[in-house]
Amino acid sequence: MKVTELLEVLKGGVPTVRIIDNIRFLELNKQAKAHWQRPDEAVLQCVYLDNGILSDLELAKFYNYEVKHLAVVHEVSHKQYKERGLIPPFRPDLTAEYDLKDLNQKTYYDIYIDYLPGKENTSDE
């Protein structure tokens, strides 16, 4: 399945989508000798997916990549992460989906692709 096909299925109700470079992610995991850490350094794009975003040029360059993996990731962060010196949420500018007293929860749909610069949107394989 290509990224564009998956986005068509997910649009309308999916809060946030991250496109992740699977090659870079696996490389970072191998270096850390751990599994499924926060993929911050491997994130290529992070967008709120609504019906208009599919025409976004930044996202369009990933459309023809094959989806290697899809993960639903829940992020829980403290509302006062700055004041307490805690790790910030991945996208602090996006509104939390749930408030749990002093905590915020955000859900990401992580789409992993084998990103090869220059291949963007050039093939219909």
mmCIF file of C-alpha atoms in Angstrom:
data_model
loop_
_atom_site.group_PDB
_atom_site.id
_atom_site.type_symbol
_atom_site.label_atom_id
_atom_site.label_comp_id
_atom_site.label_asym_id
_atom_site.label_seq_id
_atom_site.Cartn_x
_atom_site.Cartn_y
_atom_site.Cartn_z
ATOM 1 C CA MET A 1 0.000 0.000 0.000
ATOM 2 C CA LYS A 2 1.277 3.464 -0.863
ATOM 3 C CA VAL A 3 1.253 6.402 1.566
ATOM 4 C CA THR A 4 -1.402 8.233 -0.463
ATOM 5 C CA GLU A 5 -3.721 5.208 -0.314
ATOM 6 C CA LEU A 6 -3.319 4.899 3.444
ATOM 7 C CA LEU A 7 -3.943 8.622 3.949
ATOM 8 C CA GLU A 8 -7.161 8.341 1.960
ATOM 9 C CA VAL A 9 -8.303 5.586 4.331
ATOM 10 C CA LEU A 10 -7.269 7.509 7.454
ATOM 11 C CA LYS A 11 -8.503 11.015 6.583
ATOM 12 C CA GLY A 12 -11.413 12.497 8.449
ATOM 13 C CA GLY A 13 -11.012 11.770 12.120
ATOM 14 C CA VAL A 14 -7.356 10.829 12.462
ATOM 15 C CA PRO A 15 -5.693 13.434 14.641
ATOM 16 C CA THR A 16 -2.000 13.462 13.712
ATOM 17 C CA VAL A 17 0.064 11.563 11.166
ATOM 18 C CA ARG A 18 3.843 11.256 11.239
ATOM 19 C CA ILE A 19 5.815 10.063 8.208
ATOM 20 C CA ILE A 20 8.901 8.288 9.528
ATOM 21 C CA ASP A 21 12.035 7.248 7.677
ATOM 22 C CA ASN A 22 12.096 3.524 8.436
ATOM 23 C CA ILE A 23 15.762 3.194 7.393
ATOM 24 C CA ARG A 24 16.877 5.977 9.759
ATOM 25 C CA PHE A 25 14.608 4.717 12.532
ATOM 26 C CA LEU A 26 16.029 1.188 12.358
ATOM 27 C CA GLU A 27 19.561 2.599 12.278
ATOM 28 C CA LEU A 28 18.918 4.682 15.407
ATOM 29 C CA ASN A 29 17.335 1.693 17.166
ATOM 30 C CA LYS A 30 20.297 -0.496 16.295
ATOM 31 C CA GLN A 31 22.692 2.106 17.704
ATOM 32 C CA ALA A 32 20.639 2.400 20.883
ATOM 33 C CA LYS A 33 20.136 -1.383 21.112
ATOM 34 C CA ALA A 34 16.524 -0.720 22.068
ATOM 35 C CA HIS A 35 13.184 -1.128 20.374
ATOM 36 C CA TRP A 36 10.514 1.388 19.408
ATOM 37 C CA GLN A 37 11.854 4.499 21.051
ATOM 38 C CA ARG A 38 10.548 7.951 20.281
ATOM 39 C CA PRO A 39 11.265 8.369 16.559
ATOM 40 C CA ASP A 40 11.999 12.141 16.738
ATOM 41 C CA GLU A 41 15.200 12.072 14.672
ATOM 42 C CA ALA A 42 13.603 9.928 11.961
ATOM 43 C CA VAL A 43 10.382 11.974 11.527
ATOM 44 C CA LEU A 44 10.132 13.433 8.030
ATOM 45 C CA GLN A 45 6.696 15.059 8.388
ATOM 46 C CA CYS A 46 4.171 15.556 11.180
ATOM 47 C CA VAL A 47 0.752 16.935 10.243
ATOM 48 C CA TYR A 48 -2.778 17.100 11.526
ATOM 49 C CA LEU A 49 -4.706 15.129 8.934
ATOM 50 C CA ASP A 50 -7.904 16.746 7.779
ATOM 51 C CA ASN A 51 -9.674 16.622 4.445
ATOM 52 C CA GLY A 52 -7.710 19.574 3.023
ATOM 53 C CA ILE A 53 -4.227 18.447 4.015
ATOM 54 C CA LEU A 54 -3.957 15.750 1.326
ATOM 55 C CA SER A 55 -3.160 18.469 -1.219
ATOM 56 C CA ASP A 56 -0.332 19.797 0.983
ATOM 57 C CA LEU A 57 2.885 19.956 -1.054
ATOM 58 C CA GLU A 58 5.117 19.003 1.879
ATOM 59 C CA LEU A 59 3.154 15.805 2.409
ATOM 60 C CA ALA A 60 2.724 15.078 -1.316
ATOM 61 C CA LYS A 61 6.386 14.196 -1.799
ATOM 62 C CA PHE A 62 5.837 11.021 0.250
ATOM 63 C CA TYR A 63 2.709 9.807 -1.593
ATOM 64 C CA ASN A 64 4.300 7.151 -3.803
ATOM 65 C CA TYR A 65 6.373 5.501 -1.090
ATOM 66 C CA GLU A 66 5.352 2.042 0.046
ATOM 67 C CA VAL A 67 4.145 1.848 3.655
ATOM 68 C CA LYS A 68 6.511 -0.473 5.542
ATOM 69 C CA HIS A 69 4.804 -0.297 8.918
ATOM 70 C CA LEU A 70 1.937 1.541 10.618
ATOM 71 C CA ALA A 71 1.871 2.155 14.353
ATOM 72 C CA VAL A 72 -0.607 3.948 16.592
ATOM 73 C CA VAL A 73 1.400 5.725 19.273
ATOM 74 C CA HIS A 74 -0.045 7.324 22.383
ATOM 75 C CA GLU A 75 1.956 10.113 23.943
ATOM 76 C CA VAL A 76 1.316 11.204 27.505
ATOM 77 C CA SER A 77 2.932 14.425 28.711
ATOM 78 C CA HIS A 78 2.591 16.673 31.717
ATOM 79 C CA LYS A 79 0.828 20.015 31.231
ATOM 80 C CA GLN A 80 3.665 21.761 33.059
ATOM 81 C CA TYR A 81 6.523 19.971 31.287
ATOM 82 C CA LYS A 82 8.534 23.225 30.917
ATOM 83 C CA GLU A 83 8.220 24.226 34.547
ATOM 84 C CA ARG A 84 9.147 20.728 35.731
ATOM 85 C CA GLY A 85 12.021 20.265 33.281
ATOM 86 C CA LEU A 86 10.368 17.252 31.620
ATOM 87 C CA ILE A 87 10.653 16.036 28.035
ATOM 88 C CA PRO A 88 8.270 18.090 25.871
ATOM 89 C CA PRO A 89 5.565 16.486 23.749
ATOM 90 C CA PHE A 90 6.590 15.832 20.152
ATOM 91 C CA ARG A 91 4.386 18.662 18.870
ATOM 92 C CA PRO A 92 3.575 21.014 21.772
ATOM 93 C CA ASP A 93 1.750 23.329 19.344
ATOM 94 C CA LEU A 94 -0.938 20.690 18.702
ATOM 95 C CA THR A 95 -3.811 20.569 21.160
ATOM 96 C CA ALA A 96 -3.979 17.519 23.385
ATOM 97 C CA GLU A 97 -6.809 15.113 22.687
ATOM 98 C CA TYR A 98 -7.461 14.338 26.333
ATOM 99 C CA ASP A 99 -6.734 16.104 29.600
ATOM 100 C CA LEU A 100 -6.263 13.808 32.556
ATOM 101 C CA LYS A 101 -5.935 16.191 35.506
ATOM 102 C CA ASP A 102 -2.312 17.260 34.987
ATOM 103 C CA LEU A 103 -1.601 15.092 31.943
ATOM 104 C CA ASN A 104 -2.276 15.478 28.229
ATOM 105 C CA GLN A 105 -2.623 12.595 25.799
ATOM 106 C CA LYS A 106 -1.931 12.789 22.064
ATOM 107 C CA THR A 107 -2.259 9.983 19.516
ATOM 108 C CA TYR A 108 -0.027 9.715 16.448
ATOM 109 C CA TYR A 109 -0.453 7.432 13.451
ATOM 110 C CA ASP A 110 3.159 6.694 12.514
ATOM 111 C CA ILE A 111 3.648 5.697 8.875
ATOM 112 C CA TYR A 112 7.058 4.174 8.242
ATOM 113 C CA ILE A 113 8.605 4.386 4.764
ATOM 114 C CA ASP A 114 12.065 3.631 3.381
ATOM 115 C CA TYR A 115 12.898 7.234 2.505
ATOM 116 C CA LEU A 116 15.267 7.726 -0.404
ATOM 117 C CA PRO A 117 15.748 11.407 -1.290
ATOM 118 C CA GLY A 118 15.141 12.055 -4.957
ATOM 119 C CA LYS A 119 12.588 9.242 -5.272
ATOM 120 C CA GLU A 120 9.709 11.453 -4.122
ATOM 121 C CA ASN A 121 6.554 11.035 -6.170
ATOM 122 C CA THR A 122 8.436 9.688 -9.222
ATOM 123 C CA SER A 123 7.155 6.136 -9.505
ATOM 124 C CA ASP A 124 3.852 4.321 -9.543
ATOM 125 C CA GLU A 125 5.370 0.911 -8.708
#
